[in-house]
């Protein structure tokens, strides 16, 4: 069985089976992750397919082939969160504050362990899409350390802080909702609190129950006696990819790979044609040299000299940010027109001239300017609201990635990839449901791996009118 790095290298060189092996290895897991975030099978299937098609089209951008797994999850996370944001914008105003993926749970069906798993699964729908994605990557998909950091686009230290804080929140708030099931019979006050509860685990109910449990000795004891919410969440069965999606997805993957990295058979045909042209040129040049006088040579402008040690320049065209896909047994040969002069070594290469100065390595990060947020203050007032951040980013060697790292002192934090429009990059942050302070910073990386981080900005999230 080939490992991830071998599969990526093989896929880049045109191996027809390599993309199929990648799909078979990760399709079920990627689909399960997308379903965990979106809670809709159709949306999850679309997000999963787009993940693999995008990955196939961007194989040349994966600098370390061994990091295929977190790279796929990073693409899947962006696709799932993009769909979650679009779906939130489509929710009517009167539904604001209630996660559209949250569903009521029948607590009478199944045994205690099964109830706990279903209860926590449903309760997790009351988390934000970003928190659900982070929780699922860590608890259900098993990503940790550098893999998790690569998947969410932050440093390992930042990933640890985000996960540690989220796991604490889940143990507290989702653990409290476990009490809202079998443990509610032990507390009259909790029964009164839940008299109008419809069984949907919205952020509002999650916070109400959590606050009660923390202040109630009876409910706190009940919570500690129940199964851990994280263990219950990890026990939720995997939702695999529909078998019917394999063939159409692979067809799209192969088309995307060939379109962006080039078709290997086509490249071989071009190589053979170029080699034939060179041999024909050399044969014509040799014949002319044998028959013509020096005056004829000068008139025709043909030089028939040839050296077996002469080197030629690489004429491969490379798309910025994408490594050229060349099969291991291929050599790039330039097409030489008949009558072209022989290549002359640069001055200094033959010892007769000064040695050219070495090219200075690129150590300068991208330039980040025109940094702004849509507003300095946003109002929630019972209905979640969002804001947008934009910046102009440029670099002579090309911009590889631009992200916003953000933190809300109540709703948590995360990292979002900014999309480009012209020379400007932008992203929507939120929606946020709680008053507090949202801080953010823009981090840009160029094609040489240099990074620049812009000064941190802040947005005030208020329940009342902004100043």
C-alpha positions as semicolon CSV with decimal commas, in nm:
position;residue;x (nm);y (nm);z (nm)
1;X;0,000;0,000;0,000
2;X;0,139;0,339;-0,100
3;X;0,165;0,610;0,166
4;X;0,021;0,961;0,122
5;X;0,342;1,113;-0,013
6;X;0,379;0,839;-0,275
7;X;0,018;0,885;-0,383
8;X;0,058;1,262;-0,426
9;X;0,377;1,222;-0,631
10;X;0,216;0,953;-0,845
11;X;-0,097;1,161;-0,900
12;X;0,112;1,460;-1,007
13;X;0,290;1,246;-1,268
14;X;-0,039;1,126;-1,416
15;X;-0,088;0,790;-1,242
16;X;-0,452;0,711;-1,322
17;X;-0,508;0,501;-1,009
18;X;-0,346;0,738;-0,757
19;X;-0,642;0,977;-0,733
20;X;-0,874;0,681;-0,683
21;X;-0,659;0,558;-0,394
22;X;-0,666;0,904;-0,235
23;X;-1,044;0,914;-0,266
24;X;-1,092;0,565;-0,125
25;X;-0,864;0,641;0,168
26;X;-1,029;0,966;0,278
27;X;-1,377;0,999;0,121
28;X;-1,570;0,850;0,414
29;X;-1,383;1,059;0,669
30;X;-1,412;1,382;0,473
31;X;-1,784;1,322;0,415
32;X;-1,834;1,246;0,784
33;X;-1,655;1,568;0,878
34;X;-1,863;1,777;0,636
35;X;-2,182;1,620;0,768
36;X;-2,074;1,695;1,127
37;X;-2,038;2,064;1,040
38;X;-2,338;2,103;0,807
39;X;-2,586;1,843;0,945
40;X;-2,733;1,798;0,599
41;X;-2,654;1,499;0,376
42;X;-2,693;1,683;0,045
43;X;-2,473;1,972;0,160
44;X;-2,218;1,728;0,301
45;X;-2,204;1,534;-0,026
46;X;-2,152;1,854;-0,227
47;X;-1,883;1,979;0,011
48;X;-1,703;1,644;0,002
49;X;-1,702;1,627;-0,378
50;X;-1,581;1,986;-0,412
51;X;-1,307;1,914;-0,160
52;X;-1,160;1,633;-0,369
53;X;-1,198;1,820;-0,698
54;X;-1,024;2,127;-0,554
55;X;-0,751;1,908;-0,409
56;X;-0,694;1,741;-0,747
57;X;-0,668;2,080;-0,917
58;X;-0,423;2,211;-0,656
59;X;-0,189;1,912;-0,619
60;X;0,102;2,126;-0,730
61;X;0,044;2,364;-0,436
62;X;0,098;2,094;-0,172
63;X;0,461;2,156;-0,079
64;X;0,493;1,855;0,151
65;X;0,317;1,551;-0,004
66;X;0,328;1,376;0,335
67;X;0,078;1,634;0,467
68;X;-0,202;1,523;0,235
69;X;-0,437;1,434;0,524
70;X;-0,444;1,773;0,706
71;X;-0,441;1,949;0,367
72;X;-0,759;1,768;0,262
73;X;-0,925;1,852;0,593
74;X;-0,823;2,217;0,552
75;X;-0,995;2,231;0,212
76;X;-1,299;2,047;0,349
77;X;-1,321;2,285;0,645
78;X;-1,320;2,590;0,418
79;X;-1,585;2,436;0,193
80;X;-1,810;2,338;0,486
81;X;-1,779;2,676;0,662
82;X;-1,847;2,859;0,336
83;X;-2,171;2,666;0,295
84;X;-2,262;2,717;0,662
85;X;-2,221;3,095;0,624
86;X;-2,432;3,100;0,308
87;X;-2,703;2,898;0,478
88;X;-2,709;3,128;0,782
89;X;-2,765;3,430;0,559
90;X;-3,069;3,253;0,412
91;X;-3,232;3,195;0,754
92;X;-3,533;3,428;0,815
93;X;-3,485;3,697;1,080
94;X;-3,735;3,538;1,318
95;X;-3,517;3,225;1,324
96;X;-3,200;3,411;1,421
97;X;-3,031;3,276;1,730
98;X;-3,140;2,917;1,663
99;X;-2,900;2,693;1,474
100;X;-3,088;2,560;1,172
101;X;-2,909;2,224;1,206
102;X;-3,033;2,165;1,559
103;X;-3,298;1,895;1,586
104;X;-3,511;1,770;1,876
105;X;-3,413;1,436;2,031
106;X;-3,640;1,161;2,162
107;X;-3,484;1,083;2,499
108;X;-3,706;0,779;2,551
109;X;-3,560;0,582;2,257
110;X;-3,253;0,360;2,304
111;X;-3,040;0,278;2,607
112;X;-2,853;0,528;2,823
113;X;-2,527;0,519;2,625
114;X;-2,711;0,553;2,294
115;X;-2,918;0,838;2,434
116;X;-2,605;1,019;2,552
117;X;-2,441;0,990;2,208
118;X;-2,754;1,113;2,026
119;X;-2,808;1,388;2,281
120;X;-2,452;1,524;2,256
121;X;-2,457;1,493;1,875
122;X;-2,773;1,703;1,862
123;X;-2,645;1,942;2,128
124;X;-2,323;2,000;1,931
125;X;-2,541;2,147;1,655
126;X;-2,596;2,441;1,891
127;X;-2,225;2,527;1,866
128;X;-2,105;2,762;1,596
129;X;-1,998;2,599;1,268
130;X;-1,635;2,689;1,341
131;X;-1,646;2,528;1,683
132;X;-1,819;2,220;1,543
133;X;-1,548;2,187;1,279
134;X;-1,267;2,220;1,533
135;X;-1,433;1,979;1,776
136;X;-1,495;1,720;1,506
137;X;-1,140;1,741;1,369
138;X;-1,000;1,679;1,716
139;X;-1,250;1,441;1,878
140;X;-1,395;1,239;1,589
141;X;-1,131;1,267;1,313
142;X;-0,837;1,230;1,552
143;X;-0,628;1,530;1,440
144;X;-0,394;1,675;1,699
145;X;-0,070;1,873;1,725
146;X;0,084;1,973;1,392
147;X;-0,184;1,793;1,186
148;X;-0,463;1,989;1,354
149;X;-0,266;2,314;1,321
150;X;-0,216;2,253;0,948
151;X;-0,585;2,174;0,900
152;X;-0,706;2,500;1,059
153;X;-0,417;2,720;0,941
154;X;-0,262;2,822;1,274
155;X;0,048;2,737;1,478
156;X;0,046;2,420;1,695
157;X;0,049;2,637;2,008
158;X;-0,254;2,834;1,892
159;X;-0,434;2,512;1,794
160;X;-0,371;2,371;2,142
161;X;-0,519;2,679;2,309
162;X;-0,827;2,674;2,084
163;X;-0,892;2,303;2,139
164;X;-0,828;2,316;2,514
165;X;-1,071;2,604;2,556
166;X;-1,335;2,442;2,335
167;X;-1,312;2,106;2,510
168;X;-1,363;2,278;2,845
169;X;-1,666;2,461;2,705
170;X;-1,813;2,139;2,566
171;X;-1,762;1,947;2,887
172;X;-1,941;2,226;3,074
173;X;-2,222;2,329;2,841
174;X;-2,298;2,002;2,659
175;X;-2,251;1,815;2,984
176;X;-2,520;2,040;3,128
177;X;-2,752;1,942;2,844
178;X;-2,705;1,576;2,932
179;X;-2,852;1,672;3,267
180;X;-3,148;1,825;3,081
181;X;-3,235;1,470;2,969
182;X;-3,235;1,195;3,232
183;X;-3,121;1,422;3,517
184;X;-3,405;1,673;3,500
185;X;-3,630;1,451;3,715
186;X;-3,398;1,512;4,011
187;X;-3,432;1,891;4,009
188;X;-3,764;2,078;4,028
189;X;-3,599;2,409;3,938
190;X;-3,451;2,258;3,620
191;X;-3,793;2,118;3,527
192;X;-3,943;2,465;3,557
193;X;-3,660;2,613;3,349
194;X;-3,724;2,363;3,070
195;X;-4,103;2,378;3,069
196;X;-4,109;2,564;2,736
197;X;-3,809;2,388;2,582
198;X;-3,888;2,224;2,247
199;X;-3,591;1,988;2,256
200;X;-3,373;2,193;2,018
201;X;-3,023;2,270;2,143
202;X;-2,984;2,633;2,046
203;X;-2,704;2,850;2,191
204;X;-2,964;3,024;2,409
205;X;-3,087;2,704;2,576
206;X;-2,735;2,570;2,605
207;X;-2,629;2,876;2,806
208;X;-2,943;2,879;3,020
209;X;-2,900;2,517;3,125
210;X;-2,524;2,553;3,176
211;X;-2,573;2,852;3,406
212;X;-2,831;2,661;3,611
213;X;-2,619;2,346;3,642
214;X;-2,315;2,546;3,758
215;X;-2,522;2,705;4,038
216;X;-2,712;2,388;4,137
217;X;-2,542;2,125;4,354
218;X;-2,796;1,855;4,258
219;X;-2,750;1,909;3,883
220;X;-2,372;1,942;3,912
221;X;-2,355;1,602;4,083
222;X;-2,576;1,457;3,810
223;X;-2,351;1,602;3,542
224;X;-2,036;1,450;3,691
225;X;-2,204;1,109;3,716
226;X;-2,297;1,102;3,346
227;X;-2,079;0,993;3,056
228;X;-1,830;1,251;2,925
229;X;-1,980;1,453;2,637
230;X;-1,655;1,416;2,443
231;X;-1,659;1,039;2,481
232;X;-2,024;1,031;2,373
233;X;-1,945;1,248;2,071
234;X;-1,654;1,025;1,969
235;X;-1,891;0,726;1,979
236;X;-2,127;0,871;1,717
237;X;-2,116;0,637;1,411
238;X;-1,929;0,757;1,104
239;X;-2,145;0,887;0,817
240;X;-1,964;0,750;0,512
241;X;-1,970;0,889;0,159
242;X;-2,250;0,754;-0,066
243;X;-2,108;0,484;-0,295
244;X;-2,277;0,641;-0,600
245;X;-2,057;0,951;-0,566
246;X;-1,728;0,773;-0,632
247;X;-1,740;0,749;-1,014
248;X;-1,859;1,106;-1,088
249;X;-1,624;1,254;-0,830
250;X;-1,321;1,070;-0,970
251;X;-1,416;1,182;-1,321
252;X;-1,418;1,544;-1,205
253;X;-1,091;1,491;-1,013
254;X;-0,907;1,356;-1,315
255;X;-1,034;1,640;-1,534
256;X;-0,929;1,899;-1,274
257;X;-0,585;1,741;-1,229
258;X;-0,516;1,719;-1,603
259;X;-0,642;2,072;-1,662
260;X;-0,413;2,227;-1,398
261;X;-0,106;2,003;-1,407
262;X;-0,118;1,906;-1,774
263;X;-0,186;1,573;-1,939
264;X;0,118;1,343;-1,922
265;X;0,058;1,172;-2,259
266;X;0,027;1,513;-2,425
267;X;0,355;1,622;-2,267
268;X;0,532;1,307;-2,394
269;X;0,402;1,370;-2,747
270;X;0,532;1,727;-2,730
271;X;0,868;1,597;-2,601
272;X;0,899;1,353;-2,892
273;X;0,806;1,624;-3,143
274;X;1,064;1,861;-2,996
275;X;1,335;1,592;-3,006
276;X;1,255;1,514;-3,371
277;X;1,279;1,883;-3,459
278;X;1,623;1,907;-3,297
279;X;1,755;1,598;-3,477
280;X;1,626;1,733;-3,809
281;X;1,791;2,069;-3,743
282;X;2,124;1,904;-3,663
283;X;2,108;1,686;-3,975
284;X;2,034;1,985;-4,197
285;X;2,312;2,185;-4,033
286;X;2,565;1,904;-4,085
287;X;2,478;1,867;-4,453
288;X;2,509;2,240;-4,517
289;X;2,847;2,253;-4,344
290;X;2,985;1,968;-4,555
291;X;2,881;2,126;-4,886
292;X;2,894;2,500;-4,841
293;X;3,190;2,738;-4,853
294;X;3,270;2,981;-4,568
295;X;3,098;3,251;-4,775
296;X;2,789;3,036;-4,795
297;X;2,806;2,986;-4,421
298;X;2,818;3,358;-4,366
299;X;2,536;3,414;-4,614
300;X;2,311;3,143;-4,468
301;X;2,400;3,226;-4,107
302;X;2,417;2,855;-4,015
303;X;2,659;2,722;-3,755
304;X;2,681;2,343;-3,758
305;X;2,905;2,296;-3,452
306;X;2,772;2,062;-3,184
307;X;2,905;1,955;-2,845
308;X;2,780;1,657;-2,649
309;X;2,848;1,854;-2,328
310;X;2,644;2,158;-2,425
311;X;2,353;2,232;-2,188
312;X;2,022;2,393;-2,274
313;X;1,784;2,618;-2,080
314;X;1,462;2,493;-1,926
315;X;1,161;2,617;-2,119
316;X;0,894;2,474;-1,890
317;X;0,623;2,729;-1,813
318;X;0,517;2,718;-1,449
319;X;0,198;2,865;-1,311
320;X;0,282;3,084;-1,009
321;X;0,236;2,886;-0,688
322;X;0,207;2,550;-0,871
323;X;0,503;2,318;-0,915
324;X;0,545;2,181;-1,271
325;X;0,428;1,821;-1,303
326;X;0,700;1,630;-1,493
327;X;0,715;1,252;-1,505
328;X;1,037;1,103;-1,357
329;X;1,149;0,968;-1,695
330;X;1,097;1,294;-1,882
331;X;1,350;1,560;-1,973
332;X;1,255;1,910;-2,080
333;X;1,415;1,984;-2,421
334;X;1,383;2,323;-2,590
335;X;1,280;2,345;-2,952
336;X;1,573;2,486;-3,158
337;X;1,501;2,646;-3,494
338;X;1,728;2,549;-3,786
339;X;2,002;2,806;-3,830
340;X;1,998;2,922;-3,468
341;X;2,344;2,999;-3,328
342;X;2,496;2,756;-3,077
343;X;2,448;2,843;-2,713
344;X;2,732;3,049;-2,567
345;X;2,821;2,995;-2,199
346;X;2,769;3,307;-1,986
347;X;3,074;3,514;-1,909
348;X;3,256;3,366;-1,614
349;X;3,142;3,007;-1,662
350;X;3,450;2,924;-1,875
351;X;3,697;3,105;-1,647
352;X;3,752;3,396;-1,885
353;X;3,521;3,648;-1,717
354;X;3,401;3,753;-1,375
355;X;3,177;3,509;-1,187
356;X;2,819;3,640;-1,172
357;X;2,697;3,747;-0,829
358;X;2,462;3,489;-0,668
359;X;2,095;3,576;-0,658
360;X;1,985;3,709;-0,320
361;X;1,732;3,480;-0,150
362;X;1,382;3,618;-0,094
363;X;1,352;3,688;0,280
364;X;1,095;3,969;0,271
365;X;0,733;3,894;0,358
366;X;0,433;4,028;0,166
367;X;0,317;4,389;0,195
368;X;-0,017;4,432;0,377
369;X;-0,195;4,767;0,338
370;X;-0,545;4,917;0,347
371;X;-0,647;4,695;0,637
372;X;-1,005;4,760;0,749
373;X;-1,315;4,603;0,899
374;X;-1,668;4,670;0,778
375;X;-1,751;4,848;1,104
376;X;-1,592;4,922;1,441
377;X;-1,905;4,815;1,629
378;X;-2,174;4,558;1,553
379;X;-2,505;4,508;1,734
380;X;-2,636;4,160;1,820
381;X;-2,941;4,242;2,039
382;X;-3,083;3,889;2,030
383;X;-2,994;3,824;1,664
384;X;-2,641;3,714;1,559
385;X;-2,451;3,953;1,335
386;X;-2,126;3,941;1,140
387;X;-1,860;4,175;1,004
388;X;-1,606;4,163;0,723
389;X;-1,231;4,228;0,712
390;X;-1,038;4,332;0,401
391;X;-0,676;4,410;0,313
392;X;-0,455;4,472;0,010
393;X;-0,169;4,219;-0,009
394;X;0,114;4,210;-0,263
395;X;0,453;4,041;-0,306
396;X;0,695;4,027;-0,602
397;X;0,729;3,648;-0,572
398;X;0,354;3,593;-0,546
399;X;0,110;3,567;-0,256
400;X;0,047;3,206;-0,148
401;X;-0,204;3,249;0,135
402;X;-0,378;3,521;0,338
403;X;-0,565;3,440;0,659
404;X;-0,739;3,625;0,939
405;X;-0,677;3,498;1,292
406;X;-0,959;3,613;1,519
407;X;-1,079;3,578;1,875
408;X;-1,406;3,671;2,044
409;X;-1,380;3,676;2,423
410;X;-1,710;3,483;2,453
411;X;-1,767;3,291;2,129
412;X;-1,407;3,166;2,093
413;X;-1,166;3,210;1,806
414;X;-1,029;3,061;1,488
415;X;-0,860;3,124;1,155
416;X;-1,024;3,199;0,819
417;X;-0,865;3,198;0,471
418;X;-0,926;3,528;0,289
419;X;-1,040;3,517;-0,074
420;X;-0,903;3,749;-0,342
421;X;-1,090;3,998;-0,558
422;X;-0,851;4,202;-0,770
423;X;-0,564;4,297;-0,538
424;X;-0,787;4,299;-0,230
425;X;-0,843;4,006;0,005
426;X;-1,154;3,973;0,220
427;X;-1,345;3,743;0,457
428;X;-1,665;3,750;0,662
429;X;-1,627;3,686;1,037
430;X;-1,924;3,565;1,237
431;X;-2,208;3,566;1,296
432;X;-2,157;3,640;1,667
433;X;-2,439;3,603;1,918
434;X;-2,286;3,746;2,236
435;X;-2,165;4,094;2,333
436;X;-1,791;4,124;2,377
437;X;-1,475;4,226;2,192
438;X;-1,368;4,070;1,861
439;X;-0,996;4,103;1,787
440;X;-0,832;4,000;1,460
441;X;-0,509;4,021;1,263
442;X;-0,416;3,954;0,900
443;X;-0,132;3,711;0,824
444;X;0,005;3,674;0,467
445;X;0,254;3,422;0,327
446;X;0,439;3,454;-0,004
447;X;0,546;3,176;-0,242
448;X;0,890;3,160;-0,076
449;X;0,737;3,091;0,264
450;X;0,796;3,436;0,416
451;X;0,521;3,563;0,645
452;X;0,398;3,908;0,746
453;X;0,143;3,974;1,021
454;X;-0,043;4,307;1,028
455;X;-0,122;4,489;1,355
456;X;-0,422;4,356;1,544
457;X;-0,760;4,523;1,496
458;X;-1,070;4,515;1,713
459;X;-1,448;4,529;1,676
460;X;-1,688;4,585;1,965
461;X;-1,990;4,351;1,972
462;X;-2,275;4,516;2,165
463;X;-2,625;4,422;2,273
464;X;-2,739;4,784;2,248
465;X;-2,685;5,071;2,004
466;X;-2,331;5,151;1,894
467;X;-2,195;5,499;1,973
